[in-house]
mmCIF file of N, CA, C and O in Angstrom:
data_model
loop_
_atom_site.group_PDB
_atom_site.id
_atom_site.type_symbol
_atom_site.label_atom_id
_atom_site.label_comp_id
_atom_site.label_asym_id
_atom_site.label_seq_id
_atom_site.Cartn_x
_atom_site.Cartn_y
_atom_site.Cartn_z
ATOM 1 N N ASN A 720 64.961 -17.114 53.431
ATOM 2 C CA ASN A 720 65.349 -15.757 53.759
ATOM 3 C C ASN A 720 66.578 -15.388 52.935
ATOM 4 O O ASN A 720 67.615 -16.018 53.035
ATOM 5 N N ASP A 721 66.467 -14.357 52.143
ATOM 6 C CA ASP A 721 67.560 -13.952 51.254
ATOM 7 C C ASP A 721 68.463 -12.870 51.841
ATOM 8 O O ASP A 721 69.370 -12.388 51.164
ATOM 9 N N LEU A 722 68.267 -12.500 53.088
ATOM 10 C CA LEU A 722 69.069 -11.439 53.688
ATOM 11 C C LEU A 722 70.568 -11.711 53.614
ATOM 12 O O LEU A 722 71.325 -10.824 53.231
ATOM 13 N N PRO A 723 71.062 -12.908 53.956
ATOM 14 C CA PRO A 723 72.513 -13.137 53.886
ATOM 15 C C PRO A 723 73.120 -12.907 52.499
ATOM 16 O O PRO A 723 74.278 -12.513 52.396
ATOM 17 N N GLN A 724 72.347 -13.117 51.446
ATOM 18 C CA GLN A 724 72.860 -12.910 50.090
ATOM 19 C C GLN A 724 72.905 -11.430 49.710
ATOM 20 O O GLN A 724 73.553 -11.056 48.745
ATOM 21 N N ARG A 725 72.231 -10.597 50.470
ATOM 22 C CA ARG A 725 72.161 -9.165 50.165
ATOM 23 C C ARG A 725 73.363 -8.381 50.681
ATOM 24 O O ARG A 725 73.603 -7.272 50.228
ATOM 25 N N VAL A 726 74.054 -8.931 51.688
ATOM 26 C CA VAL A 726 75.143 -8.181 52.327
ATOM 27 C C VAL A 726 76.481 -8.863 52.078
ATOM 28 O O VAL A 726 76.547 -10.077 51.892
ATOM 29 N N SER A 727 77.541 -8.077 52.075
ATOM 30 C CA SER A 727 78.874 -8.647 51.891
ATOM 31 C C SER A 727 79.498 -9.059 53.223
ATOM 32 O O SER A 727 80.419 -9.864 53.257
ATOM 33 N N SER A 728 78.983 -8.525 54.336
ATOM 34 C CA SER A 728 79.458 -8.918 55.661
ATOM 35 C C SER A 728 78.840 -10.266 56.035
ATOM 36 O O SER A 728 77.841 -10.678 55.454
ATOM 37 N N THR A 729 79.422 -10.909 57.019
ATOM 38 C CA THR A 729 78.869 -12.175 57.503
ATOM 39 C C THR A 729 77.608 -11.879 58.302
ATOM 40 O O THR A 729 77.576 -10.941 59.097
ATOM 41 N N SER A 730 76.572 -12.674 58.083
ATOM 42 C CA SER A 730 75.340 -12.483 58.838
ATOM 43 C C SER A 730 74.918 -13.801 59.462
ATOM 44 O O SER A 730 75.209 -14.875 58.941
ATOM 45 N N ARG A 731 74.256 -13.689 60.600
ATOM 46 C CA ARG A 731 73.737 -14.848 61.324
ATOM 47 C C ARG A 731 72.281 -14.568 61.646
ATOM 48 O O ARG A 731 71.936 -13.493 62.143
ATOM 49 N N LEU A 732 71.430 -15.538 61.368
ATOM 50 C CA LEU A 732 70.004 -15.403 61.622
ATOM 51 C C LEU A 732 69.551 -16.524 62.543
ATOM 52 O O LEU A 732 69.937 -17.685 62.364
ATOM 53 N N PHE A 733 68.744 -16.175 63.536
ATOM 54 C CA PHE A 733 68.140 -17.177 64.397
ATOM 55 C C PHE A 733 66.807 -16.625 64.879
ATOM 56 O O PHE A 733 66.767 -15.600 65.568
ATOM 57 N N ALA A 734 65.734 -17.283 64.478
ATOM 58 C CA ALA A 734 64.379 -16.822 64.802
ATOM 59 C C ALA A 734 64.256 -15.347 64.410
ATOM 60 O O ALA A 734 64.406 -15.023 63.247
ATOM 61 N N ASP A 735 64.014 -14.464 65.378
ATOM 62 C CA ASP A 735 63.881 -13.045 65.033
ATOM 63 C C ASP A 735 65.130 -12.236 65.360
ATOM 64 O O ASP A 735 65.095 -11.012 65.399
ATOM 65 N N ASP A 736 66.249 -12.912 65.581
ATOM 66 C CA ASP A 736 67.521 -12.231 65.837
ATOM 67 C C ASP A 736 68.389 -12.233 64.577
ATOM 68 O O ASP A 736 68.464 -13.242 63.874
ATOM 69 N N THR A 737 69.033 -11.123 64.326
ATOM 70 C CA THR A 737 69.954 -10.991 63.202
ATOM 71 C C THR A 737 71.237 -10.345 63.700
ATOM 72 O O THR A 737 71.191 -9.375 64.448
ATOM 73 N N ALA A 738 72.358 -10.899 63.291
ATOM 74 C CA ALA A 738 73.657 -10.309 63.613
ATOM 75 C C ALA A 738 74.447 -10.173 62.316
ATOM 76 O O ALA A 738 74.455 -11.086 61.488
ATOM 77 N N VAL A 739 75.078 -9.032 62.147
ATOM 78 C CA VAL A 739 75.932 -8.784 60.992
ATOM 79 C C VAL A 739 77.295 -8.387 61.536
ATOM 80 O O VAL A 739 77.384 -7.540 62.421
ATOM 81 N N HIS A 740 78.346 -9.039 61.027
ATOM 82 C CA HIS A 740 79.674 -8.689 61.521
ATOM 83 C C HIS A 740 80.697 -8.744 60.401
ATOM 84 O O HIS A 740 80.493 -9.387 59.371
ATOM 85 N N ARG A 741 81.791 -8.045 60.634
ATOM 86 C CA ARG A 741 82.853 -7.938 59.635
ATOM 87 C C ARG A 741 84.162 -7.632 60.345
ATOM 88 O O ARG A 741 84.187 -6.866 61.309
ATOM 89 N N VAL A 742 85.237 -8.225 59.881
ATOM 90 C CA VAL A 742 86.562 -7.889 60.390
ATOM 91 C C VAL A 742 86.920 -6.522 59.813
ATOM 92 O O VAL A 742 86.856 -6.317 58.596
ATOM 93 N N ILE A 743 87.289 -5.594 60.696
ATOM 94 C CA ILE A 743 87.626 -4.239 60.279
ATOM 95 C C ILE A 743 89.139 -4.068 60.398
ATOM 96 O O ILE A 743 89.688 -4.085 61.499
ATOM 97 N N THR A 744 89.791 -3.957 59.246
ATOM 98 C CA THR A 744 91.246 -3.768 59.239
ATOM 99 C C THR A 744 91.653 -2.432 58.621
ATOM 100 O O THR A 744 92.808 -2.043 58.710
ATOM 101 N N CYS A 745 90.693 -1.767 57.984
ATOM 102 C CA CYS A 745 90.983 -0.486 57.336
ATOM 103 C C CYS A 745 89.673 0.295 57.188
ATOM 104 O O CYS A 745 88.591 -0.271 57.352
ATOM 105 N N PRO A 746 89.744 1.565 56.866
ATOM 106 C CA PRO A 746 88.530 2.368 56.704
ATOM 107 C C PRO A 746 87.557 1.813 55.651
ATOM 108 O O PRO A 746 86.340 1.949 55.802
ATOM 109 N N ALA A 747 88.078 1.165 54.619
ATOM 110 C CA ALA A 747 87.188 0.593 53.598
ATOM 111 C C ALA A 747 86.291 -0.483 54.182
ATOM 112 O O ALA A 747 85.129 -0.630 53.782
ATOM 113 N N ASP A 748 86.806 -1.259 55.145
ATOM 114 C CA ASP A 748 85.987 -2.282 55.801
ATOM 115 C C ASP A 748 84.839 -1.647 56.574
ATOM 116 O O ASP A 748 83.713 -2.147 56.555
ATOM 117 N N SER A 749 85.116 -0.536 57.248
ATOM 118 C CA SER A 749 84.069 0.187 57.975
ATOM 119 C C SER A 749 83.004 0.692 57.005
ATOM 120 O O SER A 749 81.807 0.610 57.290
ATOM 121 N N SER A 750 83.442 1.191 55.876
ATOM 122 C CA SER A 750 82.498 1.678 54.865
ATOM 123 C C SER A 750 81.620 0.547 54.340
ATOM 124 O O SER A 750 80.412 0.731 54.145
ATOM 125 N N LYS A 751 82.216 -0.622 54.121
ATOM 126 C CA LYS A 751 81.439 -1.768 53.631
ATOM 127 C C LYS A 751 80.400 -2.206 54.660
ATOM 128 O O LYS A 751 79.277 -2.570 54.300
ATOM 129 N N LEU A 752 80.763 -2.170 55.940
ATOM 130 C CA LEU A 752 79.805 -2.524 56.975
ATOM 131 C C LEU A 752 78.646 -1.529 56.997
ATOM 132 O O LEU A 752 77.483 -1.918 57.091
ATOM 133 N N GLN A 753 78.945 -0.244 56.866
ATOM 134 C CA GLN A 753 77.875 0.759 56.826
ATOM 135 C C GLN A 753 77.001 0.557 55.591
ATOM 136 O O GLN A 753 75.780 0.678 55.667
ATOM 137 N N GLU A 754 77.602 0.219 54.454
ATOM 138 C CA GLU A 754 76.825 -0.069 53.243
ATOM 139 C C GLU A 754 75.888 -1.243 53.483
ATOM 140 O O GLU A 754 74.735 -1.242 53.029
ATOM 141 N N ASP A 755 76.367 -2.250 54.205
ATOM 142 C CA ASP A 755 75.520 -3.409 54.504
ATOM 143 C C ASP A 755 74.360 -3.031 55.420
ATOM 144 O O ASP A 755 73.249 -3.554 55.278
ATOM 145 N N LEU A 756 74.585 -2.114 56.345
ATOM 146 C CA LEU A 756 73.481 -1.648 57.183
ATOM 147 C C LEU A 756 72.429 -0.949 56.337
ATOM 148 O O LEU A 756 71.224 -1.096 56.562
ATOM 149 N N LYS A 757 72.869 -0.204 55.331
ATOM 150 C CA LYS A 757 71.924 0.428 54.409
ATOM 151 C C LYS A 757 71.164 -0.636 53.617
ATOM 152 O O LYS A 757 69.957 -0.526 53.397
ATOM 153 N N LYS A 758 71.847 -1.708 53.223
ATOM 154 C CA LYS A 758 71.184 -2.802 52.502
ATOM 155 C C LYS A 758 70.143 -3.480 53.388
ATOM 156 O O LYS A 758 69.107 -3.935 52.901
ATOM 157 N N LEU A 759 70.415 -3.547 54.698
ATOM 158 C CA LEU A 759 69.422 -4.092 55.623
ATOM 159 C C LEU A 759 68.166 -3.219 55.645
ATOM 160 O O LEU A 759 67.048 -3.733 55.698
ATOM 161 N N GLU A 760 68.353 -1.909 55.603
ATOM 162 C CA GLU A 760 67.215 -0.998 55.552
ATOM 163 C C GLU A 760 66.384 -1.258 54.296
ATOM 164 O O GLU A 760 65.151 -1.299 54.354
ATOM 165 N N ASP A 761 67.057 -1.428 53.158
ATOM 166 C CA ASP A 761 66.356 -1.694 51.900
ATOM 167 C C ASP A 761 65.618 -3.026 51.964
ATOM 168 O O ASP A 761 64.472 -3.140 51.531
ATOM 169 N N TRP A 762 66.276 -4.042 52.524
ATOM 170 C CA TRP A 762 65.685 -5.381 52.632
ATOM 171 C C TRP A 762 64.428 -5.349 53.487
ATOM 172 O O TRP A 762 63.402 -5.918 53.125
ATOM 173 N N GLU A 763 64.492 -4.673 54.619
ATOM 174 C CA GLU A 763 63.333 -4.668 55.514
ATOM 175 C C GLU A 763 62.144 -3.949 54.886
ATOM 176 O O GLU A 763 60.999 -4.355 55.103
ATOM 177 N N GLN A 764 62.390 -2.916 54.093
ATOM 178 C CA GLN A 764 61.275 -2.244 53.412
ATOM 179 C C GLN A 764 60.645 -3.174 52.385
ATOM 180 O O GLN A 764 59.430 -3.239 52.263
ATOM 181 N N GLU A 765 61.502 -3.884 51.661
ATOM 182 C CA GLU A 765 60.994 -4.803 50.635
ATOM 183 C C GLU A 765 60.135 -5.910 51.246
ATOM 184 O O GLU A 765 59.143 -6.327 50.667
ATOM 185 N N TRP A 766 60.513 -6.385 52.420
ATOM 186 C CA TRP A 766 59.821 -7.507 53.060
ATOM 187 C C TRP A 766 58.869 -7.066 54.172
ATOM 188 O O TRP A 766 58.339 -7.903 54.904
ATOM 189 N N ASP A 767 58.638 -5.758 54.294
ATOM 190 C CA ASP A 767 57.728 -5.219 55.308
ATOM 191 C C ASP A 767 58.110 -5.704 56.710
ATOM 192 O O ASP A 767 57.282 -6.145 57.489
ATOM 193 N N MET A 768 59.407 -5.632 56.980
ATOM 194 C CA MET A 768 59.958 -6.008 58.281
ATOM 195 C C MET A 768 60.542 -4.741 58.907
ATOM 196 O O MET A 768 60.605 -3.702 58.271
ATOM 197 N N ALA A 769 61.004 -4.871 60.158
ATOM 198 C CA ALA A 769 61.587 -3.692 60.809
ATOM 199 C C ALA A 769 62.700 -4.091 61.763
ATOM 200 O O ALA A 769 62.493 -4.920 62.637
ATOM 201 N N PHE A 770 63.878 -3.508 61.539
ATOM 202 C CA PHE A 770 64.956 -3.589 62.513
ATOM 203 C C PHE A 770 64.805 -2.355 63.390
ATOM 204 O O PHE A 770 64.584 -1.261 62.888
ATOM 205 N N HIS A 771 64.922 -2.541 64.684
ATOM 206 C CA HIS A 771 64.765 -1.424 65.609
ATOM 207 C C HIS A 771 66.145 -0.935 66.026
ATOM 208 O O HIS A 771 66.828 -1.602 66.792
ATOM 209 N N PRO A 772 66.566 0.225 65.522
ATOM 210 C CA PRO A 772 67.913 0.715 65.813
ATOM 211 C C PRO A 772 68.204 0.863 67.302
ATOM 212 O O PRO A 772 69.331 0.701 67.739
ATOM 213 N N ASP A 773 67.164 1.144 68.105
ATOM 214 C CA ASP A 773 67.383 1.295 69.541
ATOM 215 C C ASP A 773 67.697 -0.045 70.212
ATOM 216 O O ASP A 773 68.169 -0.084 71.346
ATOM 217 N N LYS A 774 67.461 -1.153 69.512
ATOM 218 C CA LYS A 774 67.806 -2.478 70.037
ATOM 219 C C LYS A 774 69.095 -3.018 69.421
ATOM 220 O O LYS A 774 69.525 -4.118 69.736
ATOM 221 N N CYS A 775 69.701 -2.248 68.530
ATOM 222 C CA CYS A 775 70.927 -2.666 67.850
ATOM 223 C C CYS A 775 72.141 -2.078 68.550
ATOM 224 O O CYS A 775 72.098 -0.943 69.025
ATOM 225 N N LEU A 776 73.214 -2.853 68.591
ATOM 226 C CA LEU A 776 74.437 -2.423 69.255
ATOM 227 C C LEU A 776 75.650 -2.622 68.366
ATOM 228 O O LEU A 776 75.648 -3.457 67.477
ATOM 229 N N GLN A 777 76.676 -1.888 68.690
ATOM 230 C CA GLN A 777 77.978 -2.040 68.059
ATOM 231 C C GLN A 777 78.912 -2.641 69.119
ATOM 232 O O GLN A 777 79.078 -2.075 70.201
ATOM 233 N N LEU A 778 79.460 -3.816 68.827
ATOM 234 C CA LEU A 778 80.392 -4.488 69.744
ATOM 235 C C LEU A 778 81.714 -4.700 69.024
ATOM 236 O O LEU A 778 81.866 -5.655 68.276
ATOM 237 N N PRO A 779 82.682 -3.830 69.237
ATOM 238 C CA PRO A 779 83.979 -3.981 68.555
ATOM 239 C C PRO A 779 84.890 -4.975 69.292
ATOM 240 O O PRO A 779 85.534 -4.627 70.274
ATOM 241 N N PHE A 780 84.901 -6.220 68.840
ATOM 242 C CA PHE A 780 85.685 -7.275 69.485
ATOM 243 C C PHE A 780 87.176 -7.159 69.172
ATOM 244 O O PHE A 780 87.549 -6.928 68.024
ATOM 245 N N THR A 781 88.006 -7.345 70.199
ATOM 246 C CA THR A 781 89.454 -7.387 69.997
ATOM 247 C C THR A 781 90.116 -8.025 71.215
ATOM 248 O O THR A 781 89.616 -7.913 72.333
ATOM 249 N N ARG A 782 91.230 -8.706 70.964
ATOM 250 C CA ARG A 782 92.057 -9.235 72.050
ATOM 251 C C ARG A 782 93.344 -8.407 72.187
ATOM 252 O O ARG A 782 94.220 -8.744 72.978
ATOM 253 N N ALA A 783 93.449 -7.345 71.427
ATOM 254 C CA ALA A 783 94.642 -6.502 71.452
ATOM 255 C C ALA A 783 94.816 -5.859 72.825
ATOM 256 O O ALA A 783 93.839 -5.419 73.443
ATOM 257 N N ARG A 784 96.059 -5.808 73.289
ATOM 258 C CA ARG A 784 96.327 -5.144 74.569
ATOM 259 C C ARG A 784 96.008 -3.663 74.480
ATOM 260 O O ARG A 784 95.545 -3.056 75.434
ATOM 261 N N LYS A 785 96.312 -3.079 73.333
ATOM 262 C CA LYS A 785 95.963 -1.686 73.066
ATOM 263 C C LYS A 785 94.956 -1.683 71.913
ATOM 264 O O LYS A 785 95.343 -1.689 70.751
ATOM 265 N N PRO A 786 93.673 -1.707 72.240
ATOM 266 C CA PRO A 786 92.669 -1.728 71.169
ATOM 267 C C PRO A 786 92.802 -0.508 70.261
ATOM 268 O O PRO A 786 93.209 0.562 70.703
ATOM 269 N N PRO A 787 92.465 -0.671 68.989
ATOM 270 C CA PRO A 787 92.514 0.468 68.069
ATOM 271 C C PRO A 787 91.655 1.613 68.611
ATOM 272 O O PRO A 787 90.624 1.380 69.230
ATOM 273 N N THR A 788 92.083 2.807 68.362
ATOM 274 C CA THR A 788 91.352 3.972 68.860
ATOM 275 C C THR A 788 90.332 4.495 67.851
ATOM 276 O O THR A 788 89.817 5.593 68.021
ATOM 277 N N THR A 789 90.058 3.719 66.821
ATOM 278 C CA THR A 789 89.055 4.166 65.853
ATOM 279 C C THR A 789 87.694 4.200 66.528
ATOM 280 O O THR A 789 87.316 3.294 67.242
ATOM 281 N N ASN A 790 87.012 5.264 66.329
ATOM 282 C CA ASN A 790 85.683 5.427 66.906
ATOM 283 C C ASN A 790 84.650 5.529 65.798
ATOM 284 O O ASN A 790 83.842 6.453 65.776
ATOM 285 N N THR A 791 84.689 4.594 64.879
ATOM 286 C CA THR A 791 83.749 4.607 63.775
ATOM 287 C C THR A 791 82.336 4.447 64.308
ATOM 288 O O THR A 791 82.068 3.574 65.125
ATOM 289 N N SER A 792 81.451 5.287 63.856
ATOM 290 C CA SER A 792 80.042 5.188 64.212
ATOM 291 C C SER A 792 79.290 4.579 63.046
ATOM 292 O O SER A 792 79.577 4.883 61.887
ATOM 293 N N TYR A 793 78.341 3.741 63.366
ATOM 294 C CA TYR A 793 77.489 3.126 62.347
ATOM 295 C C TYR A 793 76.059 3.565 62.604
ATOM 296 O O TYR A 793 75.659 3.771 63.748
ATOM 297 N N THR A 794 75.299 3.714 61.515
ATOM 298 C CA THR A 794 73.920 4.174 61.656
ATOM 299 C C THR A 794 72.950 3.216 60.980
ATOM 300 O O THR A 794 73.296 2.525 60.012
ATOM 301 N N LEU A 795 71.760 3.186 61.517
ATOM 302 C CA LEU A 795 70.649 2.431 60.950
ATOM 303 C C LEU A 795 69.430 3.333 61.067
ATOM 304 O O LEU A 795 69.101 3.783 62.171
ATOM 305 N N HIS A 796 68.811 3.661 59.957
ATOM 306 C CA HIS A 796 67.678 4.598 59.920
ATOM 307 C C HIS A 796 68.050 5.948 60.523
ATOM 308 O O HIS A 796 67.251 6.565 61.226
ATOM 309 N N GLY A 797 69.283 6.397 60.289
ATOM 310 C CA GLY A 797 69.716 7.682 60.796
ATOM 311 C C GLY A 797 70.014 7.694 62.293
ATOM 312 O O GLY A 797 70.358 8.721 62.843
ATOM 313 N N HIS A 798 69.889 6.561 62.930
ATOM 314 C CA HIS A 798 70.134 6.429 64.367
ATOM 315 C C HIS A 798 71.538 5.858 64.563
ATOM 316 O O HIS A 798 71.852 4.795 64.023
ATOM 317 N N THR A 799 72.385 6.542 65.315
ATOM 318 C CA THR A 799 73.733 6.040 65.579
ATOM 319 C C THR A 799 73.651 4.854 66.530
ATOM 320 O O THR A 799 73.045 4.960 67.604
ATOM 321 N N LEU A 800 74.233 3.732 66.116
ATOM 322 C CA LEU A 800 74.199 2.531 66.948
ATOM 323 C C LEU A 800 75.109 2.710 68.154
ATOM 324 O O LEU A 800 76.269 3.108 68.015
ATOM 325 N N ALA A 801 74.583 2.419 69.318
ATOM 326 C CA ALA A 801 75.344 2.563 70.558
ATOM 327 C C ALA A 801 76.481 1.553 70.601
ATOM 328 O O ALA A 801 76.334 0.414 70.159
ATOM 329 N N ARG A 802 77.611 1.985 71.125
ATOM 330 C CA ARG A 802 78.764 1.103 71.333
ATOM 331 C C ARG A 802 78.646 0.563 72.753
ATOM 332 O O ARG A 802 78.463 1.330 73.691
ATOM 333 N N ALA A 803 78.739 -0.750 72.900
ATOM 334 C CA ALA A 803 78.575 -1.365 74.218
ATOM 335 C C ALA A 803 79.771 -2.264 74.541
ATOM 336 O O ALA A 803 80.390 -2.820 73.644
ATOM 337 N N PRO A 804 80.100 -2.413 75.832
ATOM 338 C CA PRO A 804 81.203 -3.289 76.226
ATOM 339 C C PRO A 804 80.806 -4.762 76.243
ATOM 340 O O PRO A 804 81.660 -5.646 76.202
ATOM 341 N N SER A 805 79.479 -5.027 76.281
ATOM 342 C CA SER A 805 79.000 -6.404 76.283
ATOM 343 C C SER A 805 77.539 -6.422 75.860
ATOM 344 O O SER A 805 76.853 -5.402 75.904
ATOM 345 N N ALA A 806 77.081 -7.616 75.469
ATOM 346 C CA ALA A 806 75.675 -7.793 75.108
ATOM 347 C C ALA A 806 75.344 -9.274 75.153
ATOM 348 O O ALA A 806 76.222 -10.123 74.950
ATOM 349 N N LYS A 807 74.073 -9.572 75.411
ATOM 350 C CA LYS A 807 73.618 -10.961 75.374
ATOM 351 C C LYS A 807 73.189 -11.293 73.957
ATOM 352 O O LYS A 807 72.493 -10.506 73.310
ATOM 353 N N TYR A 808 73.600 -12.454 73.475
ATOM 354 C CA TYR A 808 73.197 -12.936 72.158
ATOM 355 C C TYR A 808 72.927 -14.422 72.277
ATOM 356 O O TYR A 808 73.828 -15.190 72.640
ATOM 357 N N LEU A 809 71.686 -14.802 72.036
ATOM 358 C CA LEU A 809 71.257 -16.197 72.133
ATOM 359 C C LEU A 809 71.641 -16.820 73.481
ATOM 360 O O LEU A 809 72.081 -17.954 73.566
ATOM 361 N N GLY A 810 71.507 -16.035 74.545
ATOM 362 C CA GLY A 810 71.759 -16.536 75.892
ATOM 363 C C GLY A 810 73.205 -16.483 76.346
ATOM 364 O O GLY A 810 73.519 -16.864 77.461
ATOM 365 N N ILE A 811 74.085 -16.010 75.496
ATOM 366 C CA ILE A 811 75.508 -15.923 75.848
ATOM 367 C C ILE A 811 75.888 -14.455 75.966
ATOM 368 O O ILE A 811 75.562 -13.650 75.091
ATOM 369 N N THR A 812 76.579 -14.105 77.049
ATOM 370 C CA THR A 812 77.056 -12.735 77.205
ATOM 371 C C THR A 812 78.388 -12.600 76.485
ATOM 372 O O THR A 812 79.372 -13.251 76.843
ATOM 373 N N LEU A 813 78.397 -11.783 75.446
ATOM 374 C CA LEU A 813 79.607 -11.517 74.670
ATOM 375 C C LEU A 813 80.225 -10.216 75.146
ATOM 376 O O LEU A 813 79.513 -9.231 75.370
ATOM 377 N N GLN A 814 81.546 -10.217 75.318
ATOM 378 C CA GLN A 814 82.259 -9.012 75.737
ATOM 379 C C GLN A 814 83.217 -8.591 74.632
ATOM 380 O O GLN A 814 83.786 -9.434 73.934
ATOM 381 N N THR A 815 83.432 -7.293 74.517
ATOM 382 C CA THR A 815 84.292 -6.795 73.449
ATOM 383 C C THR A 815 85.734 -7.259 73.597
ATOM 384 O O THR A 815 86.453 -7.352 72.607
ATOM 385 N N ASP A 816 86.171 -7.587 74.830
ATOM 386 C CA ASP A 816 87.534 -8.091 75.017
ATOM 387 C C ASP A 816 87.603 -9.617 74.897
ATOM 388 O O ASP A 816 88.634 -10.220 75.156
ATOM 389 N N LEU A 817 86.496 -10.234 74.496
ATOM 390 C CA LEU A 817 86.370 -11.682 74.290
ATOM 391 C C LEU A 817 86.583 -12.495 75.563
ATOM 392 O O LEU A 817 86.875 -13.677 75.506
ATOM 393 N N SER A 818 86.390 -11.873 76.700
ATOM 394 C CA SER A 818 86.464 -12.556 77.990
ATOM 395 C C SER A 818 85.118 -13.240 78.269
ATOM 396 O O SER A 818 84.079 -12.803 77.778
ATOM 397 N N TRP A 819 85.144 -14.295 79.048
ATOM 398 C CA TRP A 819 83.922 -15.000 79.443
ATOM 399 C C TRP A 819 83.470 -14.574 80.842
ATOM 400 O O TRP A 819 82.511 -15.110 81.381
ATOM 401 N N ARG A 820 84.162 -13.624 81.477
ATOM 402 C CA ARG A 820 83.910 -13.249 82.869
ATOM 403 C C ARG A 820 82.438 -12.945 83.146
ATOM 404 O O ARG A 820 81.841 -13.506 84.062
ATOM 405 N N LEU A 821 81.829 -12.057 82.384
ATOM 406 C CA LEU A 821 80.414 -11.689 82.627
ATOM 407 C C LEU A 821 79.471 -12.853 82.400
ATOM 408 O O LEU A 821 78.505 -13.033 83.140
ATOM 409 N N HIS A 822 79.749 -13.674 81.405
ATOM 410 C CA HIS A 822 78.889 -14.821 81.130
ATOM 411 C C HIS A 822 78.938 -15.810 82.292
ATOM 412 O O HIS A 822 77.912 -16.302 82.746
ATOM 413 N N ILE A 823 80.128 -16.075 82.802
ATOM 414 C CA ILE A 823 80.294 -17.016 83.903
ATOM 415 C C ILE A 823 79.675 -16.452 85.179
ATOM 416 O O ILE A 823 79.009 -17.172 85.929
ATOM 417 N N ASP A 824 79.853 -15.158 85.420
ATOM 418 C CA ASP A 824 79.309 -14.534 86.632
ATOM 419 C C ASP A 824 77.788 -14.463 86.631
ATOM 420 O O ASP A 824 77.184 -14.362 87.695
ATOM 421 N N ASN A 825 77.185 -14.507 85.464
ATOM 422 C CA ASN A 825 75.720 -14.457 85.388
ATOM 423 C C ASN A 825 75.218 -15.859 85.299
ATOM 424 O O ASN A 825 74.286 -16.348 85.158
#
């Protein structure tokens, strides 16, 4: 699978799950992440695959007491990716504040 070589952000692949992430410290980082989402669109067309934007989420992780107020939106196939406070990934509940509370409670 050549997908990781196509994007500049870090990517993780497991079976039919794909995760792309990047540390965002400035607007240019956000732009690079959006460019990588566009590269994913190109990759899936080339390989006759499909990422379903309605199953994709944006999880902005931070341990900051005052999280940044940037509300950058990312799109895939013209669909704005929903921002979520938590999500399950490979059986682990990840929270944007990096707490394990929801994972332990479930």
